[in-house]
XYZ file of C-alpha atoms in Angstrom:
614
model
C -195.937 26.513 -29.411
C -192.117 27.136 -29.569
C -192.117 30.686 -28.141
C -188.548 31.705 -27.333
C -188.599 35.077 -25.301
C -185.194 36.772 -25.503
C -185.846 38.345 -21.990
C -187.831 36.564 -19.388
C -187.882 35.630 -15.783
C -188.079 32.296 -14.047
C -191.321 30.382 -14.278
C -193.324 29.800 -11.084
C -193.353 26.274 -9.462
C -195.344 24.843 -6.667
C -194.087 23.392 -3.468
C -194.457 19.758 -4.686
C -192.257 20.427 -7.646
C -189.446 21.465 -5.315
C -189.348 17.882 -3.799
C -187.943 16.431 -7.039
C -184.412 16.834 -8.170
C -185.726 18.544 -11.317
C -189.026 19.169 -12.965
C -189.654 19.726 -16.755
C -191.741 22.898 -16.933
C -192.362 22.749 -20.652
C -191.830 19.880 -23.173
C -192.799 20.696 -26.774
C -192.226 18.530 -29.774
C -193.100 18.821 -33.451
C -192.568 16.214 -36.065
C -192.938 17.091 -39.811
C -193.499 14.327 -42.303
C -193.282 15.588 -45.768
C -192.085 12.581 -47.626
C -190.336 9.288 -47.195
C -186.750 10.626 -47.363
C -186.480 12.444 -44.056
C -188.381 13.783 -40.945
C -187.915 17.214 -39.218
C -188.135 17.253 -35.522
C -188.399 20.533 -33.429
C -187.874 20.437 -29.659
C -188.249 23.111 -26.970
C -187.716 22.393 -23.354
C -187.509 24.263 -20.043
C -186.137 22.453 -17.040
C -186.138 23.628 -13.301
C -183.219 21.966 -11.348
C -183.691 21.877 -7.603
C -180.536 20.165 -6.256
C -177.254 18.682 -7.154
C -178.837 15.463 -8.555
C -180.979 17.583 -10.730
C -177.971 19.424 -12.050
C -176.218 16.109 -12.671
C -179.289 14.754 -14.564
C -179.464 17.705 -16.907
C -175.892 19.117 -17.279
C -175.653 17.338 -20.700
C -178.014 17.350 -23.534
C -178.096 14.210 -25.772
C -179.424 14.669 -29.461
C -179.617 11.556 -31.655
C -177.947 12.406 -34.980
C -176.945 10.532 -37.940
C -174.340 12.885 -39.161
C -172.852 16.270 -38.327
C -175.388 18.109 -40.531
C -178.419 16.666 -38.691
C -178.908 19.686 -36.409
C -180.107 22.748 -38.362
C -180.686 25.110 -35.433
C -179.733 25.034 -31.804
C -180.085 27.606 -28.934
C -179.202 26.754 -25.301
C -179.217 29.023 -22.217
C -179.465 28.904 -18.445
C -181.371 31.321 -16.273
C -179.963 31.781 -12.777
C -182.131 32.008 -9.576
C -181.574 35.795 -9.632
C -182.781 35.969 -13.305
C -179.456 36.317 -15.084
C -179.532 34.792 -18.543
C -176.424 32.979 -19.963
C -176.560 32.020 -23.645
C -174.170 29.327 -24.785
C -172.348 29.185 -28.117
C -171.460 25.984 -29.945
C -168.067 25.362 -28.457
C -169.591 22.959 -25.988
C -170.990 20.747 -28.851
C -169.432 17.279 -29.589
C -170.455 14.537 -31.887
C -170.035 10.801 -31.429
C -170.547 8.351 -34.312
C -171.393 5.515 -31.898
C -171.837 6.655 -28.206
C -171.411 3.570 -25.989
C -172.843 1.318 -28.663
C -176.058 3.243 -28.927
C -175.604 4.885 -32.238
C -174.768 8.435 -33.323
C -175.236 11.256 -30.785
C -174.490 15.083 -30.471
C -173.724 16.002 -26.894
C -173.899 19.472 -25.549
C -172.265 20.140 -22.190
C -174.235 22.733 -20.194
C -171.914 24.396 -17.751
C -172.646 26.681 -14.805
C -176.118 25.502 -13.832
C -177.200 26.791 -10.593
C -179.608 25.116 -8.220
C -182.978 26.902 -8.345
C -182.250 27.967 -11.936
C -183.496 26.804 -15.273
C -182.096 25.240 -18.397
C -183.811 26.116 -21.735
C -183.062 24.744 -25.149
C -184.471 24.719 -28.625
C -183.311 22.676 -31.607
C -184.322 21.727 -35.209
C -183.170 18.318 -36.323
C -183.236 16.244 -39.537
C -184.019 12.507 -38.879
C -184.406 9.511 -41.138
C -187.940 8.599 -42.081
C -189.283 5.647 -40.102
C -192.500 3.925 -40.987
C -193.107 3.082 -37.281
C -192.497 5.780 -34.607
C -192.867 5.555 -30.904
C -192.970 8.764 -28.860
C -192.298 8.357 -25.178
C -194.361 11.026 -23.418
C -192.875 10.331 -19.966
C -189.276 10.805 -18.827
C -187.390 10.416 -15.599
C -188.797 13.738 -14.246
C -192.267 15.007 -13.857
C -193.623 17.249 -16.671
C -195.795 20.259 -16.008
C -196.791 20.696 -19.559
C -196.295 18.256 -22.443
C -197.184 19.089 -26.086
C -196.787 17.063 -29.178
C -197.716 18.144 -32.768
C -197.573 16.038 -35.901
C -197.683 17.530 -39.359
C -198.202 14.951 -41.962
C -198.531 15.041 -45.657
C -201.971 14.082 -47.030
C -200.112 11.512 -49.171
C -199.622 9.196 -46.125
C -202.093 6.600 -44.706
C -201.276 6.103 -41.008
C -202.505 4.733 -37.666
C -202.107 6.403 -34.298
C -202.507 4.708 -30.901
C -202.086 5.815 -27.382
C -200.479 3.438 -24.749
C -201.163 3.541 -21.051
C -202.706 6.904 -21.101
C -205.297 6.948 -18.276
C -205.504 10.717 -17.877
C -207.287 13.318 -19.806
C -205.474 14.914 -22.703
C -206.355 17.401 -25.406
C -206.468 16.034 -28.944
C -207.049 18.220 -31.982
C -207.081 16.904 -35.508
C -207.368 19.068 -38.552
C -206.562 18.816 -42.260
C -206.662 20.512 -45.713
C -205.877 19.188 -49.113
C -202.205 18.943 -48.493
C -201.597 18.366 -44.734
C -203.025 16.688 -41.606
C -202.338 17.883 -38.122
C -202.412 16.067 -34.816
C -201.886 18.037 -31.669
C -201.836 16.507 -28.204
C -201.431 18.506 -24.913
C -200.947 16.894 -21.428
C -200.775 18.739 -18.153
C -198.939 17.464 -15.025
C -197.522 14.246 -16.588
C -195.909 12.171 -13.935
C -192.440 10.592 -14.292
C -192.086 7.047 -15.268
C -191.457 5.008 -12.136
C -188.378 2.814 -12.078
C -190.450 0.121 -10.440
C -192.403 -0.203 -13.600
C -191.290 -1.876 -16.878
C -190.656 0.171 -19.944
C -193.846 -1.481 -21.413
C -196.015 0.689 -19.112
C -194.709 4.008 -20.202
C -197.154 6.544 -21.454
C -196.412 6.853 -25.145
C -197.883 7.287 -28.529
C -197.342 5.113 -31.569
C -197.528 6.485 -35.209
C -197.371 3.804 -37.930
C -197.306 4.691 -41.631
C -199.086 2.038 -43.720
C -199.051 3.535 -47.154
C -197.627 6.446 -49.128
C -199.273 7.701 -52.262
C -197.211 9.228 -55.007
C -198.042 9.950 -58.645
C -201.195 7.887 -58.289
C -199.491 4.844 -56.965
C -199.711 3.473 -53.402
C -196.557 2.209 -51.737
C -196.969 -0.317 -48.881
C -194.651 0.978 -46.222
C -194.748 -1.683 -43.612
C -196.462 -4.905 -42.798
C -195.696 -8.297 -41.320
C -195.035 -9.901 -44.711
C -192.654 -7.225 -45.787
C -190.764 -7.375 -42.506
C -190.488 -11.210 -42.682
C -189.369 -11.127 -46.303
C -186.667 -8.602 -45.521
C -185.429 -10.521 -42.573
C -185.656 -13.750 -44.426
C -183.339 -12.279 -46.993
C -180.819 -11.109 -44.368
C -180.587 -14.535 -42.561
C -180.441 -16.507 -45.871
C -177.604 -14.517 -47.229
C -175.577 -13.692 -43.978
C -172.009 -15.303 -44.019
C -169.318 -14.890 -41.495
C -166.140 -16.806 -42.225
C -164.429 -15.665 -38.963
C -167.076 -17.493 -37.025
C -166.645 -20.468 -39.327
C -162.866 -20.572 -38.766
C -163.069 -20.111 -35.040
C -166.247 -21.962 -33.982
C -166.923 -24.663 -36.624
C -165.378 -28.068 -36.287
C -166.264 -31.746 -36.927
C -166.519 -32.394 -33.139
C -169.141 -29.659 -32.689
C -171.222 -31.099 -35.589
C -170.980 -34.600 -34.112
C -172.189 -33.561 -30.689
C -175.051 -31.537 -32.167
C -176.130 -34.561 -34.165
C -176.008 -36.945 -31.187
C -177.274 -34.560 -28.436
C -178.609 -31.312 -29.460
C -178.971 -29.759 -26.033
C -175.422 -30.653 -25.055
C -174.183 -29.439 -28.541
C -176.046 -26.150 -28.219
C -174.476 -25.476 -24.716
C -170.965 -26.186 -26.343
C -171.843 -24.137 -29.223
C -172.818 -21.063 -27.063
C -169.651 -21.419 -25.043
C -167.522 -21.394 -28.181
C -169.296 -18.395 -29.607
C -168.841 -16.326 -26.498
C -165.247 -17.411 -25.992
C -164.333 -16.028 -29.540
C -166.796 -13.139 -29.880
C -168.493 -10.523 -27.792
C -171.575 -8.353 -27.922
C -171.062 -4.983 -29.543
C -170.301 -2.393 -26.999
C -169.811 -4.909 -24.151
C -165.953 -5.305 -24.177
C -163.652 -7.930 -25.656
C -164.205 -11.737 -25.703
C -161.661 -14.097 -24.032
C -159.888 -14.751 -27.406
C -160.283 -11.318 -28.770
C -162.554 -11.935 -31.736
C -164.884 -9.401 -33.411
C -167.700 -7.747 -31.800
C -171.109 -8.717 -33.094
C -174.652 -7.338 -32.498
C -177.158 -9.714 -31.077
C -178.740 -10.040 -34.394
C -175.377 -11.082 -35.894
C -174.921 -13.675 -33.164
C -178.172 -15.321 -34.312
C -177.253 -14.986 -38.006
C -173.816 -16.459 -37.421
C -175.180 -19.378 -35.461
C -177.747 -19.957 -38.169
C -174.993 -19.785 -40.771
C -173.004 -22.632 -39.120
C -176.188 -24.718 -38.532
C -177.032 -24.479 -42.142
C -173.527 -25.572 -43.043
C -174.005 -28.604 -40.683
C -177.381 -29.273 -42.189
C -179.235 -28.972 -38.966
C -182.884 -27.918 -39.575
C -183.970 -24.780 -37.625
C -186.352 -21.923 -37.814
C -185.821 -18.216 -36.982
C -188.379 -16.053 -35.163
C -188.549 -12.396 -34.259
C -189.488 -11.972 -30.551
C -190.411 -8.937 -28.558
C -189.100 -8.100 -24.973
C -191.909 -7.839 -22.458
C -189.816 -5.469 -20.405
C -189.565 -2.932 -23.274
C -192.586 -3.542 -25.395
C -195.625 -5.746 -26.100
C -197.514 -6.397 -29.375
C -200.428 -8.525 -30.511
C -201.649 -10.007 -33.818
C -204.373 -7.430 -34.082
C -202.257 -4.618 -35.288
C -199.301 -4.121 -37.573
C -195.930 -5.133 -36.193
C -193.689 -2.242 -35.480
C -189.919 -1.978 -35.622
C -190.077 -0.996 -31.969
C -191.851 -4.344 -31.220
C -189.020 -6.545 -32.341
C -186.294 -6.752 -29.675
C -184.357 -9.757 -30.875
C -184.273 -12.951 -32.986
C -184.317 -16.395 -31.738
C -183.682 -19.951 -33.176
C -186.057 -22.821 -32.925
C -185.334 -26.528 -33.541
C -188.744 -27.969 -34.366
C -187.604 -31.538 -34.063
C -186.754 -31.010 -30.334
C -189.075 -28.108 -29.700
C -186.065 -26.243 -28.521
C -185.678 -22.385 -28.449
C -182.144 -20.888 -28.418
C -180.837 -17.394 -28.112
C -177.112 -17.586 -29.272
C -176.430 -13.972 -28.027
C -177.155 -14.901 -24.444
C -173.859 -16.130 -22.767
C -175.142 -17.802 -19.742
C -178.486 -19.048 -21.095
C -178.646 -22.903 -21.073
C -180.198 -24.875 -23.922
C -183.133 -25.871 -21.825
C -184.521 -22.219 -21.441
C -184.741 -18.923 -23.274
C -183.897 -15.373 -21.718
C -186.691 -14.634 -19.338
C -187.507 -11.330 -21.009
C -189.060 -13.201 -23.842
C -191.337 -15.433 -21.858
C -195.012 -15.248 -23.111
C -194.075 -13.007 -25.988
C -195.575 -13.454 -29.395
C -193.240 -15.016 -31.922
C -193.178 -13.856 -35.611
C -192.047 -16.570 -37.976
C -189.189 -15.480 -40.371
C -188.130 -18.570 -42.035
C -186.953 -22.203 -41.919
C -183.634 -23.479 -43.002
C -182.233 -26.914 -43.624
C -178.942 -26.092 -45.451
C -177.384 -23.054 -46.898
C -180.443 -22.789 -49.086
C -183.906 -22.046 -47.776
C -185.992 -25.224 -47.243
C -189.078 -24.417 -49.270
C -191.353 -27.393 -48.314
C -191.398 -26.733 -44.608
C -194.872 -27.353 -43.226
C -194.313 -27.437 -39.480
C -196.795 -25.667 -37.487
C -195.379 -22.298 -36.416
C -194.876 -21.344 -32.684
C -197.076 -18.636 -31.667
C -195.638 -17.625 -28.275
C -192.557 -18.364 -26.226
C -193.599 -21.084 -23.721
C -193.321 -20.291 -20.059
C -192.353 -23.061 -17.609
C -194.194 -23.373 -14.294
C -192.754 -22.399 -11.040
C -191.267 -25.774 -10.252
C -188.659 -25.136 -13.038
C -187.012 -22.253 -11.231
C -186.827 -23.494 -7.644
C -184.474 -22.454 -4.830
C -184.400 -25.366 -2.310
C -182.771 -24.405 1.045
C -182.034 -26.915 3.778
C -180.691 -25.626 7.223
C -179.727 -27.754 10.119
C -179.316 -25.572 13.196
C -177.772 -26.744 16.392
C -176.383 -24.928 19.570
C -172.708 -24.993 20.981
C -172.287 -25.135 24.698
C -172.409 -21.279 24.858
C -175.570 -21.252 22.920
C -173.982 -19.860 19.846
C -176.012 -21.206 16.882
C -174.206 -23.282 14.250
C -175.955 -24.125 11.002
C -175.130 -26.396 8.208
C -176.441 -24.784 5.077
C -177.388 -26.456 1.858
C -179.015 -24.785 -1.194
C -179.886 -26.094 -4.676
C -180.892 -23.395 -7.273
C -182.491 -24.453 -10.528
C -183.667 -23.050 -13.805
C -183.850 -19.210 -14.233
C -183.105 -18.776 -10.632
C -179.591 -20.068 -11.028
C -178.636 -17.604 -13.759
C -177.105 -14.960 -11.625
C -174.989 -17.089 -9.388
C -174.126 -19.415 -12.259
C -172.748 -16.426 -14.307
C -170.607 -15.472 -11.321
C -169.434 -19.044 -10.801
C -168.426 -19.544 -14.521
C -166.931 -16.137 -15.032
C -164.590 -16.589 -11.975
C -164.312 -20.354 -12.392
C -165.443 -20.577 -8.788
C -162.329 -18.976 -7.230
C -160.846 -15.752 -6.499
C -161.229 -12.907 -3.917
C -164.113 -11.272 -5.818
C -166.071 -14.391 -6.084
C -165.534 -15.425 -2.535
C -166.506 -11.917 -1.289
C -169.790 -12.190 -3.369
C -170.629 -15.701 -1.832
C -169.941 -14.697 1.613
C -172.181 -11.594 1.255
C -174.887 -13.838 -0.162
C -174.596 -16.278 2.752
C -174.365 -13.511 5.401
C -178.011 -12.714 4.587
C -179.186 -15.908 6.110
C -179.409 -15.255 9.844
C -178.987 -12.435 12.287
C -175.273 -11.745 11.851
C -173.648 -15.064 10.867
C -169.959 -15.709 10.467
C -169.126 -17.960 7.380
C -166.737 -20.679 8.530
C -166.451 -22.425 5.100
C -168.391 -22.837 1.897
C -168.333 -24.728 -1.359
C -170.025 -23.900 -4.657
C -170.452 -26.390 -7.521
C -172.471 -26.969 -10.589
C -173.969 -30.424 -10.973
C -174.619 -32.345 -14.091
C -178.126 -30.984 -14.294
C -176.542 -27.467 -14.473
C -177.961 -26.529 -11.133
C -175.945 -24.472 -8.685
C -175.272 -26.134 -5.328
C -174.094 -24.046 -2.496
C -172.957 -25.592 0.888
C -171.667 -23.740 3.935
C -171.036 -23.858 7.708
C -171.844 -20.774 9.660
C -171.983 -19.631 13.250
C -174.367 -16.900 14.567
C -173.940 -15.369 18.152
C -176.924 -13.182 18.077
C -179.709 -15.217 16.523
C -180.497 -16.508 19.962
C -180.955 -14.498 23.174
C -181.309 -15.547 26.782
C -184.136 -14.213 28.699
C -183.912 -15.416 32.312
C -184.620 -19.191 32.205
C -185.840 -18.840 28.620
C -184.095 -18.818 25.238
C -185.516 -16.903 22.232
C -184.490 -17.911 18.807
C -185.143 -15.275 15.988
C -185.628 -18.055 13.496
C -187.407 -15.792 10.989
C -184.076 -14.156 10.135
C -182.649 -17.467 8.879
C -184.486 -17.319 5.484
C -182.900 -13.944 4.686
C -184.398 -10.459 4.470
C -187.621 -10.679 2.529
C -189.284 -8.103 0.272
C -192.313 -6.335 1.713
C -195.240 -4.329 0.287
C -196.693 -2.865 3.500
C -197.125 0.585 1.846
C -200.662 1.357 0.743
C -199.655 3.098 -2.483
C -202.202 2.218 -5.142
C -200.570 0.749 -8.373
C -202.267 1.486 -11.614
C -200.011 -0.798 -13.714
C -199.745 -4.615 -13.576
C -196.623 -6.166 -12.109
C -194.298 -8.015 -14.481
C -192.224 -10.795 -12.743
C -189.195 -12.036 -14.459
C -190.280 -15.789 -14.465
C -192.491 -18.218 -12.417
C -190.504 -19.245 -9.324
C -190.681 -21.255 -6.076
C -188.792 -21.198 -2.748
C -188.777 -24.333 -0.506
C -187.189 -24.430 2.891
C -186.605 -27.253 5.372
C -185.160 -25.893 8.619
C -184.187 -28.325 11.322
C -183.599 -27.021 14.752
C -181.990 -29.202 17.447
C -183.432 -28.301 20.798
C -180.533 -27.090 22.995
C -179.274 -29.326 25.775
C -181.160 -28.708 29.076
C -184.035 -26.846 27.290
C -187.502 -27.840 26.007
C -189.763 -26.171 23.469
C -192.154 -23.568 24.964
C -193.989 -21.670 22.197
C -193.710 -19.767 18.880
C -194.804 -16.736 17.108
C -195.306 -16.047 13.444
C -194.072 -19.397 12.380
C -197.325 -20.903 10.934
C -198.550 -18.557 8.148
C -200.717 -19.412 5.224
C -201.943 -17.514 2.198
C -203.076 -18.521 -1.325
C -204.360 -16.734 -4.397
C -206.179 -18.202 -7.358
C -206.902 -17.169 -10.805
C -210.062 -18.979 -11.723
C -209.036 -22.665 -10.720
C -205.296 -22.121 -10.879
C -203.154 -21.458 -7.785
C -201.087 -18.451 -8.954
C -199.120 -17.455 -5.813
C -199.033 -18.458 -2.223
C -197.087 -18.954 1.056
C -197.352 -21.737 3.561
C -195.088 -22.242 6.637
C -195.696 -24.833 9.339
C -193.718 -26.706 11.946
C -193.593 -30.104 13.668
C -191.721 -31.435 16.602
C -189.841 -34.698 15.781
C -188.116 -35.969 18.744
C -185.428 -33.501 19.807
C -185.877 -31.443 16.568
C -188.248 -28.703 15.488
C -188.910 -29.076 11.705
C -190.104 -25.956 9.830
C -191.216 -26.418 6.249
C -191.967 -23.489 3.995
C -193.157 -23.279 0.354
C -193.515 -19.919 -1.357
C -194.399 -19.767 -5.071
C -195.321 -17.327 -7.934
C -196.699 -19.259 -10.916
C -197.341 -16.332 -13.176
C -195.273 -13.567 -14.959
C -197.873 -10.842 -14.967
C -199.896 -9.801 -11.915
C -203.028 -7.822 -13.070
C -203.967 -4.744 -11.188
C -206.996 -6.296 -9.455
C -204.685 -9.193 -8.279
C -202.114 -6.937 -6.613
C -203.838 -6.785 -3.137
C -203.650 -10.715 -2.993
C -200.021 -10.442 -4.347
C -199.200 -7.917 -1.680
C -200.600 -10.094 1.001
C -198.538 -13.088 -0.017
C -195.314 -11.090 -0.281
C -196.035 -9.652 3.225
C -196.417 -13.157 4.658
C -192.752 -13.762 3.731
C -191.869 -10.474 5.498
C -193.954 -11.515 8.426
C -192.007 -14.660 8.857
C -188.803 -12.640 9.186
C -190.362 -11.771 12.692
C -190.886 -15.393 13.656
C -189.466 -16.516 16.945
C -189.276 -19.713 18.900
C -189.107 -19.918 22.711
C -187.381 -22.576 24.746
C -187.392 -22.919 28.484
C -185.007 -24.691 30.855
C -186.224 -28.107 32.022
């Protein structure tokens, strides 16, 4: 490993490699764990760039560094397509203490990269010691060769686990009285698809359990230690700026009378005065807080108001997943969340547009780790409430998008439709955030709503619209639209492309075999009622692709499905559609059924109704 040849030519690549913006020809890493004070990391990479996008992807090198002395050695060079080698000095190096809110980084600008050339760099780096380490083996480009070596003092007790590795890899373990080595080599490692959540990345976890020194074993990390540490943080946290700007007797009164209403007001007050670190200023220009500090500040005021609550650590299922059968890792904990046991209510104070009746969707189904219960500014020691184990997930009825469309024809057979939509639960979050941020007015808001409405139909013109939020915190969208091209005359017949009126649907016609499950944001349901007034002088003739039906089960539970049917009621054709997805994780063996249901919606886009003259 780590062979740096002063003179060399370009490495060979095959035809498939040239189809990508860039390909990582060699990716070598070595980590040396020689004590609990620091870790040494050595990296060697060779990257072939094939087009402008590849150049853009790799023209800067980002190295995580805690201070300016972290990098002990660095070499960077480019090799042009004709074999010319250009070595870089350190003048292109710049360090940031907190780069875009992501911590300290040293950035090296690599100038003069040529398409068809290579970038090669090598560095040695001092890192803090972490008891839990996650090594992502995949990146945003394919890797031809990936090598990872761990050199670990024999004083450590540790666990190693591979995640999502379904291909062959070489693994060599060796040891002597002083050291242990783990060496992993992978060939032709594919890039991580953006279609897949982070949780499906191929990676390796290294967790240190104990460290032996002078005959004494130090416990490095376990759940109890983690919870004790976090309990200490949340029990002692004080923020008097939050107390001054957010706390008042009215808030306390509302919380005591109606917890859900009070929490919504509490959330609004917090985010008016404070903002998430790295996300810009708040409306009133208060301090920037981390997400953890938002939770701690909210807990601080709740304790002051003597409102009992618990704090849990929670993982993000889009980033990681953990279970009770192994040690909790720092990487597993994405956030903290507050629970009110008397009302069985979970609350994330850091989420600006999250109502009191739901938690951010990325936490659904995740395991909760109990940190502590509080009743006042002191810990309430005698708490015996049964701990929550998982974040509960509401069924698909909770997040429903209900759409009613009444379609009629003008004298010139231009279609006019009256549009009504009620959006509930998680499904309302996006439009609700737009509505609240812009107070339902303004050019940008109107443009967004019009673009949303123009998806319903062939090429509709929005005549007018109204957006409101009802007392159930549901978003209600009403509009009037006209569409000149959704209906076409064919001699004495009229063809109505009714399938386009539900908007462009996702499709999964491709036959690419998926190897990972599909993670959905939340269970959801779509319901449509479309009433079509038969045009004057015409009568119903026939239809195509209107009546479709598909249903998938997991044991006895209906997990996703599509059903569309129509009836003729006097002078109206009434189409009723129900589409639902009542799970958050589609297993690999369920994907063919899932694809079939998704494609039913896309097939309905092709639905047509024919009328003929009387």
